[in-house]
XYZ file of C-alpha atoms in Angstrom:
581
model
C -17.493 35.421 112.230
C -20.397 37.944 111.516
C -21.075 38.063 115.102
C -17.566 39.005 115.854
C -17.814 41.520 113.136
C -21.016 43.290 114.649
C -18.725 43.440 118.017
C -15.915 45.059 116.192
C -17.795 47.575 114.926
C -20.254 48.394 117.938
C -16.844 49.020 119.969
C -15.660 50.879 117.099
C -18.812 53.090 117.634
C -18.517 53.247 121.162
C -14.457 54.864 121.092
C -15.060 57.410 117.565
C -18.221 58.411 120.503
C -15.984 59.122 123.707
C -15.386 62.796 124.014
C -11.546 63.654 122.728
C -9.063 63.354 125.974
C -8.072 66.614 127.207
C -5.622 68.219 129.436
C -3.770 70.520 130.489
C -0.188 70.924 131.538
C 1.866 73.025 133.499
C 5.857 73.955 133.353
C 7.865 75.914 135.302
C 10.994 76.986 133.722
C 13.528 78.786 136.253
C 17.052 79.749 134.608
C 20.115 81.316 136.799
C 22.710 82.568 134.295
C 26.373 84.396 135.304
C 26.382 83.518 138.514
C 29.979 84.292 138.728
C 31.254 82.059 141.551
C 28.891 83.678 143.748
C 27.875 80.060 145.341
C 26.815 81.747 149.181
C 25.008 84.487 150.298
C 28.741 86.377 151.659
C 31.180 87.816 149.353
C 34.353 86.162 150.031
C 35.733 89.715 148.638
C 34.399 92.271 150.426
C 34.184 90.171 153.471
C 30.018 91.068 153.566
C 26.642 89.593 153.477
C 25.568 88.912 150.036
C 22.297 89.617 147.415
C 22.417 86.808 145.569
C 23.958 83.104 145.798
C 22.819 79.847 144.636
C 21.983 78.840 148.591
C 19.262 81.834 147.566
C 18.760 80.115 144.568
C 17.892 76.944 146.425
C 15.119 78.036 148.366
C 13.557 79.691 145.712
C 13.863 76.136 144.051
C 12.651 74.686 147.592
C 9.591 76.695 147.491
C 8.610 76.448 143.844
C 9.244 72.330 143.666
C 6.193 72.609 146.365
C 3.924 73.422 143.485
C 5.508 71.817 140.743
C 7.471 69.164 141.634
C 8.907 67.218 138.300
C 7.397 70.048 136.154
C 10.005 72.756 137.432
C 12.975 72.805 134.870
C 16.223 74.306 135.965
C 18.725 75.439 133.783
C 21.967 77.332 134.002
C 23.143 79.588 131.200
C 27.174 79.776 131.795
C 29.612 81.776 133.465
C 29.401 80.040 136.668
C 32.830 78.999 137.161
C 34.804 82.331 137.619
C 34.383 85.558 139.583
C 34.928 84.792 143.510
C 37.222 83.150 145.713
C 34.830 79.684 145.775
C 35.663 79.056 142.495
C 39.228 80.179 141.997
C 39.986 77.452 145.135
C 38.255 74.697 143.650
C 39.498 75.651 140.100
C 43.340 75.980 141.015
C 43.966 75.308 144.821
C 42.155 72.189 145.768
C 41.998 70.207 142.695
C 41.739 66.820 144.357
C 38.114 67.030 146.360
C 34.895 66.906 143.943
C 34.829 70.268 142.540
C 32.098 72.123 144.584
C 30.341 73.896 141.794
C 29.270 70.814 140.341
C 28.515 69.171 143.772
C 26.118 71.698 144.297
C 24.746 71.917 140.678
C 23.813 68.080 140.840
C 22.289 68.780 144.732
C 20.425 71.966 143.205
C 19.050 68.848 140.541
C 20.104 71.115 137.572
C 18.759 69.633 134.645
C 20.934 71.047 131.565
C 23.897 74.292 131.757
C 25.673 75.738 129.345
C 28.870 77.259 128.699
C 29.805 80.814 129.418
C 33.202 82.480 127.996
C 34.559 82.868 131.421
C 33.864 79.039 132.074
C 36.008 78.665 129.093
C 38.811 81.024 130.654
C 39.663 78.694 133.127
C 41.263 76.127 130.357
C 40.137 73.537 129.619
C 41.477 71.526 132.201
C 39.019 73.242 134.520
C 36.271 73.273 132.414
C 35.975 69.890 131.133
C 36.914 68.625 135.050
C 33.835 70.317 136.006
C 31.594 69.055 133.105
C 32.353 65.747 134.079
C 31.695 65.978 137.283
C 27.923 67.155 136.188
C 25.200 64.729 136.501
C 23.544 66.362 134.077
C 24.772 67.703 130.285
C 26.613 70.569 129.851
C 25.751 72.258 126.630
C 27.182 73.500 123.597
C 26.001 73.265 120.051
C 28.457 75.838 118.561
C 31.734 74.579 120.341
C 33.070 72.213 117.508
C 36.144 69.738 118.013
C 38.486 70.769 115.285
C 39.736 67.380 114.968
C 36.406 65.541 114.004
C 34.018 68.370 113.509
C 31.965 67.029 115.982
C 30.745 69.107 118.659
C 32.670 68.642 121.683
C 29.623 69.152 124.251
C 25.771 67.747 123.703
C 24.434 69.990 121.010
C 20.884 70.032 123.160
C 18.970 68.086 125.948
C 15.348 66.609 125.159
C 13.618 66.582 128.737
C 9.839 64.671 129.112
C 7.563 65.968 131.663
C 4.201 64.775 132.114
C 4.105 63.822 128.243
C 5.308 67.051 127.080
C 8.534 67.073 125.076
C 10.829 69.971 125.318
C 14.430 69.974 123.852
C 16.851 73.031 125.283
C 19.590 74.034 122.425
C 22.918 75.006 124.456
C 24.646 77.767 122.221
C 27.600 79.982 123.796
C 28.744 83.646 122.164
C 31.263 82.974 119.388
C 34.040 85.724 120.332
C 36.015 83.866 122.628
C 38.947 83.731 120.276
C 38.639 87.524 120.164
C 39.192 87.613 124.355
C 40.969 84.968 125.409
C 44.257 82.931 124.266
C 44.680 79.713 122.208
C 45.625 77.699 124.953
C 42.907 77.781 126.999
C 40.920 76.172 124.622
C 43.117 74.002 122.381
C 41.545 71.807 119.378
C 37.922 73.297 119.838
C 36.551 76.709 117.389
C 33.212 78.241 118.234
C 30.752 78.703 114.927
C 28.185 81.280 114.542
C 25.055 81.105 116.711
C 22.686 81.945 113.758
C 23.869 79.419 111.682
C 24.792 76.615 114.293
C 20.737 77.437 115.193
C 19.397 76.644 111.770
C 21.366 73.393 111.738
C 20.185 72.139 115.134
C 16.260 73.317 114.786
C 15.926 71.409 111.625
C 17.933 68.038 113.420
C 15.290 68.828 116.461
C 11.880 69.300 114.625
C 12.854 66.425 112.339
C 13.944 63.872 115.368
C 12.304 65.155 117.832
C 9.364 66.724 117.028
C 9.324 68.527 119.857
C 6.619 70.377 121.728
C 7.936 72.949 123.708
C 11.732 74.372 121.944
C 13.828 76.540 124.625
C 17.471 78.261 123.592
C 19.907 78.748 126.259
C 22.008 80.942 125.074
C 25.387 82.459 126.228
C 24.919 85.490 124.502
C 22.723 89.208 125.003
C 20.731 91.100 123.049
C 22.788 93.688 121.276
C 24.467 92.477 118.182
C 28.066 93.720 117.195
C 30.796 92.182 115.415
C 33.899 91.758 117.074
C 37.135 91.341 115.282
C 35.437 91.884 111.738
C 34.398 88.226 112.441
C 32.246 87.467 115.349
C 28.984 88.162 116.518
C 28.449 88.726 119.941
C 25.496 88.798 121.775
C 23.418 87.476 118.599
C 20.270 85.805 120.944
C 17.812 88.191 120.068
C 19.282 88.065 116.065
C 18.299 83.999 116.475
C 15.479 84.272 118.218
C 13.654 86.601 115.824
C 14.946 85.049 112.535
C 15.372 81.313 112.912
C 11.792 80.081 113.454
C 10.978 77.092 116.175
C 11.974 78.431 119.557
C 9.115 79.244 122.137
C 12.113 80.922 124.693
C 15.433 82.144 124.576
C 17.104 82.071 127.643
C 19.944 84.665 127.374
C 23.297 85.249 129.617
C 26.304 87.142 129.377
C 25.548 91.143 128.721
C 24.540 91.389 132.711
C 21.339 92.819 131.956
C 17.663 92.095 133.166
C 15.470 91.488 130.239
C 12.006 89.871 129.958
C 10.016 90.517 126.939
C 8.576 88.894 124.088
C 9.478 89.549 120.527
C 7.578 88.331 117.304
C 10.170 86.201 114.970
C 9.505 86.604 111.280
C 7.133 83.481 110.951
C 4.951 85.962 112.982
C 4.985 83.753 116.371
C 5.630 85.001 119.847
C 8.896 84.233 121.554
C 9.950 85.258 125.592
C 13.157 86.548 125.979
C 14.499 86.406 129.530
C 18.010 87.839 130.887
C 18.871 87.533 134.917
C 21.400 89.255 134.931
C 24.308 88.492 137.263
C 25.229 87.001 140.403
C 22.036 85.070 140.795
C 20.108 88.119 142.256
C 17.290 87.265 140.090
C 16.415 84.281 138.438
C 14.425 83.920 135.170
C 10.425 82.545 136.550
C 8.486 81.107 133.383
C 5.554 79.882 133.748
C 4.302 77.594 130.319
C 0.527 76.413 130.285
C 0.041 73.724 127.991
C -3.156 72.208 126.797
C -3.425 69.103 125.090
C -6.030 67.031 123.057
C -5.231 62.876 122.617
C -1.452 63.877 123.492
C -1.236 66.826 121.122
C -0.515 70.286 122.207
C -3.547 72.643 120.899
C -1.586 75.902 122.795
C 0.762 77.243 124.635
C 0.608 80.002 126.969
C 3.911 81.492 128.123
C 4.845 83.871 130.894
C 7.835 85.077 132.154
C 8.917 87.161 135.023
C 12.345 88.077 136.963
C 12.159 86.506 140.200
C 14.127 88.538 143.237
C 16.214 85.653 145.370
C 16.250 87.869 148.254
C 12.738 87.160 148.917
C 13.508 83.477 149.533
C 15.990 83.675 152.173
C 18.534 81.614 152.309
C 18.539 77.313 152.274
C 19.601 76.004 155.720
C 20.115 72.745 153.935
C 21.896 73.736 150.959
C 24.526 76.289 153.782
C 25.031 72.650 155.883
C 25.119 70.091 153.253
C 28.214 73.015 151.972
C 29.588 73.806 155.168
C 33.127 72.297 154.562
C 33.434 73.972 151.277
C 32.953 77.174 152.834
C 35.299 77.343 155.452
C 38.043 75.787 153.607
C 37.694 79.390 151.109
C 37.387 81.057 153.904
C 40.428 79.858 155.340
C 42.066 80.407 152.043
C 40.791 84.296 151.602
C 41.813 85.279 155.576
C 45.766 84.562 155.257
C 47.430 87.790 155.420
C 49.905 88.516 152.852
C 50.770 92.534 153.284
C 49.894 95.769 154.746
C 49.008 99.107 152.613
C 49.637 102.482 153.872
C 46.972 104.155 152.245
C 43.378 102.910 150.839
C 43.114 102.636 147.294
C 39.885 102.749 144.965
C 38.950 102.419 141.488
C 36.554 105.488 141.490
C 39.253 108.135 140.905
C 40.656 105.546 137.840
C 37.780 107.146 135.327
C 39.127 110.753 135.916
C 42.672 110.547 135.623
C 45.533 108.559 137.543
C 45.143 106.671 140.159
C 46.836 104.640 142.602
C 44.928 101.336 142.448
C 45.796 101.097 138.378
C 49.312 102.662 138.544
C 49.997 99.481 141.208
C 49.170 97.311 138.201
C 51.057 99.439 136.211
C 54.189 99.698 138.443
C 53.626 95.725 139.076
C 53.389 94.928 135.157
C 56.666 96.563 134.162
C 58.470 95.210 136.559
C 57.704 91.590 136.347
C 58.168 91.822 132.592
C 60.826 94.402 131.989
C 58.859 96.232 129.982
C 59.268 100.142 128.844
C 55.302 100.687 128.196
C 51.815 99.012 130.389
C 48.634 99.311 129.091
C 45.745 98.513 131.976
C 42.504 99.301 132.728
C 39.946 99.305 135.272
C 38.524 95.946 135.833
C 35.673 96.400 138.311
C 33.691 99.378 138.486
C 34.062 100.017 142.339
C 36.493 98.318 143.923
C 38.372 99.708 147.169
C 41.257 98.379 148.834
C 41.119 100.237 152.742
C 44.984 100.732 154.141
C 45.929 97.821 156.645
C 46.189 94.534 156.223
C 45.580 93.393 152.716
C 44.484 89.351 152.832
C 44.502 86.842 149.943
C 40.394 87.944 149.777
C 41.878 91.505 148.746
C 43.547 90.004 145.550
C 40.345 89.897 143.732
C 39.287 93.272 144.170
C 42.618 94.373 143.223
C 42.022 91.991 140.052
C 38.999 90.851 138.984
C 39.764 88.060 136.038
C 42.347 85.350 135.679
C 44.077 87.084 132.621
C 47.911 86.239 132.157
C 50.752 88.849 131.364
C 51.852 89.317 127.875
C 54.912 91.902 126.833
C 54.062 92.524 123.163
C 56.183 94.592 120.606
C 54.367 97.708 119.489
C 55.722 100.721 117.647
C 55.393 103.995 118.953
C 52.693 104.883 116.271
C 50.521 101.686 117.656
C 50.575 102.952 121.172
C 49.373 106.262 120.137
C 46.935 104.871 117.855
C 45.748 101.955 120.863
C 45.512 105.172 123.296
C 43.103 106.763 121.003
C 40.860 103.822 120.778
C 40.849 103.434 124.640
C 39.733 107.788 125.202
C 37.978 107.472 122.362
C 35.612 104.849 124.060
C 35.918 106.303 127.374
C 35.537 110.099 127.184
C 33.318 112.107 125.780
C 33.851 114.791 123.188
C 33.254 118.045 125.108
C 31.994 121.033 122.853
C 31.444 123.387 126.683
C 32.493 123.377 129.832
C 28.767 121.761 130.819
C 29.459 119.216 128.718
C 30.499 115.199 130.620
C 33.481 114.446 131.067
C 32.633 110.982 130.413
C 31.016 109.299 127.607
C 28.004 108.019 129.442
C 24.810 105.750 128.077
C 21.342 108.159 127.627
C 19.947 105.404 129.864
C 20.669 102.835 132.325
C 19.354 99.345 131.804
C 18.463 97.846 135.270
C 20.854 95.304 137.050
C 23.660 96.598 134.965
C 24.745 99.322 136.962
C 28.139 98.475 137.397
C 28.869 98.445 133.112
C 25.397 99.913 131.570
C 26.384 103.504 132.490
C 28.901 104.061 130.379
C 28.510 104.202 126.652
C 30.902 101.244 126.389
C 32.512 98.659 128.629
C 35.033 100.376 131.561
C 37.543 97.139 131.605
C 38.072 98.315 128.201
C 39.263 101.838 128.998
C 42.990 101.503 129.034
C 45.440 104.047 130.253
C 49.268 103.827 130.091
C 52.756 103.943 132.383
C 56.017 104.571 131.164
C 54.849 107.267 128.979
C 54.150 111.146 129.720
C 50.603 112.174 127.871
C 48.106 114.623 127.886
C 44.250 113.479 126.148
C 42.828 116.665 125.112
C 38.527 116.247 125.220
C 37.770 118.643 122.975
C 39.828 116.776 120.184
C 38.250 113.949 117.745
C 39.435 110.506 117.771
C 43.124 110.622 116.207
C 43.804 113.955 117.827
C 43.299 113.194 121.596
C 46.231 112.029 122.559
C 49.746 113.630 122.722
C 52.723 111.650 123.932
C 55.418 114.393 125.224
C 58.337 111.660 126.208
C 59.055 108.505 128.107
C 58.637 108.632 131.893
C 61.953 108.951 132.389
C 61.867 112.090 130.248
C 63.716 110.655 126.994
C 62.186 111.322 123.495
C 59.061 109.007 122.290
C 59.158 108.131 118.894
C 56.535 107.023 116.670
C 58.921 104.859 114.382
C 60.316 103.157 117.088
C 59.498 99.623 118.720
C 58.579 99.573 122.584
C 58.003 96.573 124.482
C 54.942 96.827 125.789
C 52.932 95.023 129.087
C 49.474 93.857 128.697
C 46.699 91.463 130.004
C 45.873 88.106 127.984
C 42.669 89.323 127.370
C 43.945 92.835 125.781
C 46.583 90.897 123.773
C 44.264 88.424 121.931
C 41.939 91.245 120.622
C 39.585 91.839 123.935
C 38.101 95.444 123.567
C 39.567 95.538 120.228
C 42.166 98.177 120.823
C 44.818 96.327 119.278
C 43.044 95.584 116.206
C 40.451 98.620 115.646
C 42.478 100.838 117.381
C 46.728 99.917 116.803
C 45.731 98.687 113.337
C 46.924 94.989 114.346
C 45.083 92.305 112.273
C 43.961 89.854 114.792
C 45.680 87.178 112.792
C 49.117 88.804 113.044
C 48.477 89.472 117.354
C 50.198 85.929 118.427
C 53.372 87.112 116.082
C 53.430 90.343 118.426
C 53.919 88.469 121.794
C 57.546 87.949 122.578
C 56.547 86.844 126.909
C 53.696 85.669 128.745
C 53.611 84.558 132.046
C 52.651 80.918 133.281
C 50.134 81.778 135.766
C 47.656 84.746 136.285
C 48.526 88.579 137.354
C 46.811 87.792 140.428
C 49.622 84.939 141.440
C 52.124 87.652 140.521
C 50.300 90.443 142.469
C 49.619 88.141 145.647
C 53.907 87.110 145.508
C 54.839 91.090 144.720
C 52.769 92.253 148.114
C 54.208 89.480 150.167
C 58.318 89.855 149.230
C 57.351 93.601 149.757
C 55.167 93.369 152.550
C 54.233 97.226 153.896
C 53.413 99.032 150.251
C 53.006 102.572 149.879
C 50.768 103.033 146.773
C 50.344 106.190 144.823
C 49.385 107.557 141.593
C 52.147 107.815 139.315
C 50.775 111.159 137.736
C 51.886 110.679 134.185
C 49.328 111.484 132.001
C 45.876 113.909 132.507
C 43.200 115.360 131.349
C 42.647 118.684 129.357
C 41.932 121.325 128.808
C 41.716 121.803 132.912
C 39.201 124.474 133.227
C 37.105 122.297 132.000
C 37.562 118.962 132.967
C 38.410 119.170 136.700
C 35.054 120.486 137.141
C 33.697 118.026 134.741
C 35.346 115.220 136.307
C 34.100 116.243 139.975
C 30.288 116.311 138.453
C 30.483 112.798 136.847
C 32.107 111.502 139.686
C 28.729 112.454 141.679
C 26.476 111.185 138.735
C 28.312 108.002 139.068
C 29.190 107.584 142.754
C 26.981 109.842 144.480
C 27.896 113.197 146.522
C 28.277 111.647 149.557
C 30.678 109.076 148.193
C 33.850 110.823 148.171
C-alpha cells in the first residue's frame, strides 16, 4: 500500500510539472443582414445585373470555408423574406414547392437567423412556413406568445467550435405594432430589447457560461421612440449598457457600421451593420487563446467585406436554376402598356405622375374622397411601353394593404403638416434647400440617409386642392383651398380617407404625432381594408385598362414660387445629379 502511495504521488509530481496546455483559437464570424429578397446577382425589377445576392454571398463563404472550415459562423440578421420578385413568388404564388429562401439558407449552411419586421409583414403564414423549413433556428428572444408567455422562436443558439462556446441572442426591433396590422402577426407581442437582453444574458452566463456572447439584432443604432412606446433601433442602447456581449450584429437602419464601443463595465464591444441587399457582409475575425480549456483573451476584429469581389457561385446559380426561371417567367408576363415614362424623382418637388397613379388608383378602388401616399423607393422609373408583372414592384415597393379610414378635416390638415414638416425644409432665403436634407450621408444608405428623415414617410394628398408654404413653421404650412372637385373643405367635417396598412397602424407616425390619433383608438378609425396587397390591385387596374396615360394630377404645390422652383431644380441636382434629368 505504501508503495502504491509513493506512485500516486510521483505521478502527481510529474502532471502539477507539465507546462499548462495552451492554445489558440480562431473564429470567423460572417453576418448578411436585409438582404431583401435579393437571392441572385440580377434584379428581377429593373431587369439588370446585380451588386449584391446571396449567390455573391456564397462564394465569399466558398472562399473563406478554405481557411476556416467549421470555425466560420454564418448568421443572418432578418429581413430576408421581402423586397424582390424571388420572394413575393415563393411567399404568395408557388406555395406548394420548398420555399427557396430557406432551400438556399440550409445549402448556404446558415447556422442561426433572425427575424426582421418585413419577415414579419408577410403574416405569419409565410413566416413561420419558412422557419420551418430552416435547418437551422430562427431567432427571437423578444417575440413572446401571448397565450403562454413563452417566446414563440428560440430565445438564442449555443454553437461549439473547436471547444469554444459561443451563444448568439436573436432580438428583433419592437415597433412592429407601430407599422404593420394585427393580423399579420396574431397571438405574438414584441417586448423591449433592453430588457428582453438583461433577462436572457443572466439565463446565458448562468447556463451556459459562455465564452464568446454575440447579439444579432434586428435593430440600428439610433434610438427613438415610436408611438410614445417603442424603441427602435435600440442595439447600440444594449450593447453599451447591458454588460456580457463581445458583438452586436445589427440590421435594419440600412447603414454600414463597424466600430467598437466601450459598454459601461468598461469592456470593448464590435458593432457591425451591412447594410442592405447583401452588398457587403459583416467579416469578424475573433482570436482566442486558451490555457487548460479556459479563454485567457480575446482579440476581435471586424471589417465590411465587398461581395463583388467574390464573383458569383457557379454552384449555388445551378443547384438554383429552376427557382430562377420560374420568377423569371412570373416577372416577364405583360400586363399593360404606358404612354409616357414615369419616375419617382420629380415626387420630392411637387406632383407627380408615378404617385398621383397611386393616388388616382386608391380612390377608386375604395371610393374614397381623400388619399394619402408617399414615395416608396427613392428612384424608381417606370419607361413608357410595355409595363410587365416585374414593373409592379417598382411601381410599389412593400406588400402594404388598402385601408379607407375616417378622418376629420382638421386631422388631414394636421397629418399634412406632419408629412412637410418632415420633408421640407424651413426656408429663411431664396439659397436656402428646398428639402430638409441630413448634414451628412452615412455610406450604403444613399437611397434613405440623405434626407433628414425617411422619404416613404413623406405623404402628399389627392382629392384635395393645397398649397405648403416653406417659409411657414409646422402648423402653418399647409392651406387646404377646397376639394378637387372645387367644393368647400371643412375642418369639422368627416372625409373618408385612402391609406396604406402601414400608414394606418401608426407607420411614420403621422396619424398619431401628426392627426392627434392615439394609436390605441387607429383600428376604431378603419371602416375598409382590402384582402390582398395594393400591388394585386395595381397589377388587375393596368390589365382591365390596358394602354394608361399617366399624369400628374397638379393639385397641390409648392410656395412661395420664386423661391422654390429654383430651389427645387438645385436639390434635384444635389440628389440626382445634373445630368440626370
Amino acid at each position: 500500500m505504501k508503495r502504491w502511495s509513493c506512485i500516486y504521488a510521483l505521478l502527481l509530481c510529474f502532471v502539477l510539472a507539465l507546462p499548462a496546455q495552451e492554445r489558440e483559437v480562431k473564429l470567423k464570424i460572417v453576418q448578411t443582414s436585409d438582404v431583401h429578397g435579393n437571392y441572385y446577382p440580377f434584379n428581377f425589377i429593373t431587369q439588370k445585373e446585380w451588386a449584391g445576392s446571396l449567390a455573391r454571398v456564397h462564394a465569399f463563404l466558398q472562399k473563406e470555408r478554405e481557411v476556416y472550415k467549421d470555425n466560420l459562423i454564418l448568421l443572418d440578421n432578418g429581413d430576408i423574406l421581402q423586397g424582390q420578385p424571388t420572394a413575393y413568388y415563393y411567399n404568395y404564388i408557388d406555395t406548394v414547392s420548398p420555399h427557396v429562401c430557406a432551400e438556399m439558407m440550409n445549402f448556404m449552411g446558415y447556422d442561426a437567423g433572425n427575424m426582421g419586421n418585413h419577415d414579419v409583414e408577410t403574416g405569419r403564414k409565410v413566416f413561420d412556413r419558412w422557419i420551418g423549413e430552416c435547418n437551422f433556428p430562427v431567432l427571437g428572444a423578444n417575440i413572446i406568445d401571448t397565450s403562454t408567455g413563452e417566446t414563440h422562436l428560440k430565445p438564442y443558439k449555443v454553437l461549439e467550435r473547436d471547444g469554444v462556446k459561443i451563444a448568439v441572442l436573436g432580438m428583433i426591433t419592437p415597433a412592429i405594432p407601430a407599422w404593420l396590422s394585427e393580423n399579420l402577426w396574431q397571438g405574438l407581442r414584441f417586448d423591449d430589447m433592453e430588457q428582453t437582453a438583461r433577462k436572457w444574458m443572466k439565463i446565458i452566463r448562468e447556463k451556459e457560461n459562455p465564452d464568446l456572447v454575440i447579439g444579432l439584432f434586428h435593430a440600428g443604432q439610433d434610438a427613438l421612440l415610436m408611438s410614445g412606446k417603442y424603441n427602435e433601433n435600440a442595439s447600440l442602447d444594449v450593447a453599451k449598457k447591458v454588460p456580457g456581449f463581445d458583438m452586436v450584429l445589427m440590421g435594419h437602419d440600412h447603414a454600414r457600421e463597424c466600430k467598437k464601443v466601450v459598454n459601461v463595465e468598461g469592456d470593448t464591444v464590435l458593432i457591425v451593420d451591412p447594410a442592405s441587399n447583401a452588398i457587403v457582409v459583416s467579416n469578424v475575425d475573433v482570436t482566442l487563446k486558451l490555457k487548460d480549456g479556459k479563454v485567457q483573451s480575446k482579440q476581435i476584429e471586424g471589417v465590411l467585406s465587398e461581395t463583388k469581389d467574390y464573383g458569383v457561385s457557379e454552384e449555388f446559380m445551378k443547384k438554383f436554376a429552376p427557382q430562377y426561371d420560374a420568377v423569371n417567367q412570373f416577372v416577364s408576363k405583360k400586363i399593360g402598356t404606358f404612354t409616357e415614362d414615369i419616375s419617382t424623382r420629380p415626387s420630392f418637388f411637387g406632383p407627380s405622375a408615378f404617385i398621383d397613379f397611386i393616388h388616382t388608383l386608391q380612390l377608386e378602388i375604395s371610393g374614397a374622397d381623400i388619399s394619402f401616399t408617399a414615395p416608396l423607393s427613392f428612384d424608381a422609373e417606370i419607361r413608357k411601353g410595355d409595363i410587365h408583372v416585374s414593373d409592379m414592384f417598382n411601381l410599389y415597393k412593400y406588400e402594404n394593404m388598402l385601408y379607407v379610414m375616417n378622418l376629420t378635416g382638421r386631422e388631414i390638415k394636421d397629418f399634412l403638416e406632419e408629412s412637410y414638416y418632415l420633408w421640407t425644409n424651413r426656408m429663411k432665403s431664396p439659397d436656402d434647400h428646398l428639402l430638409w436634407f441630413k448634414e451628412k450621408r452615412r455610406e450604403g444608405a444613399e437611397d434613405r440617409a440623405s434626407f433628414q428623415n425617411f422619404s416613404f414617410n413623406f405623404d402628399s394628398a389627392a382629392g384635395i386642392i393645397y398649397m405648403v408654404d416653406v417659409t411657414k413653421p409646422k402648423g402653418e404650412k399647409v392651406t387646404v383651398v377646397s376639394m378637387a372637385d372645387g367644393t368647400p373643405f371643412n375642418l369639422d367635417k368627416t372625409y373618408k380617407v385612402a391609406v396604406n396598412s402601414y400608414r394606418g397602424n401608426g407607420g411614420g407616425e403621422l396619424l398619431t404625432k401628426g392627426a392627434g390619433i392615439p394609436k390605441d383608438a387607429l383600428k376604431d378609425r378603419i371602416v375598409f381594408s382590402t384582402d390582398k396587397d395594393l400591388r394585386f390591385y395595381l397589377m388587375n387596374y393596368i390589365e382591365k385598362k390596358g394602354v394608361l396615360d399617366p399624369q400628374a394630377l397638379n393639385q397641390w404645390k409648392f410656395i412661395p414660387e420664386g423661391w422654390t422652383i429654383p430651389a427645387a431644380k438645385r436639390d434635384y441636382e444635389y440628389l440626382f445629379g445634373k445630368d440626370n434629368k
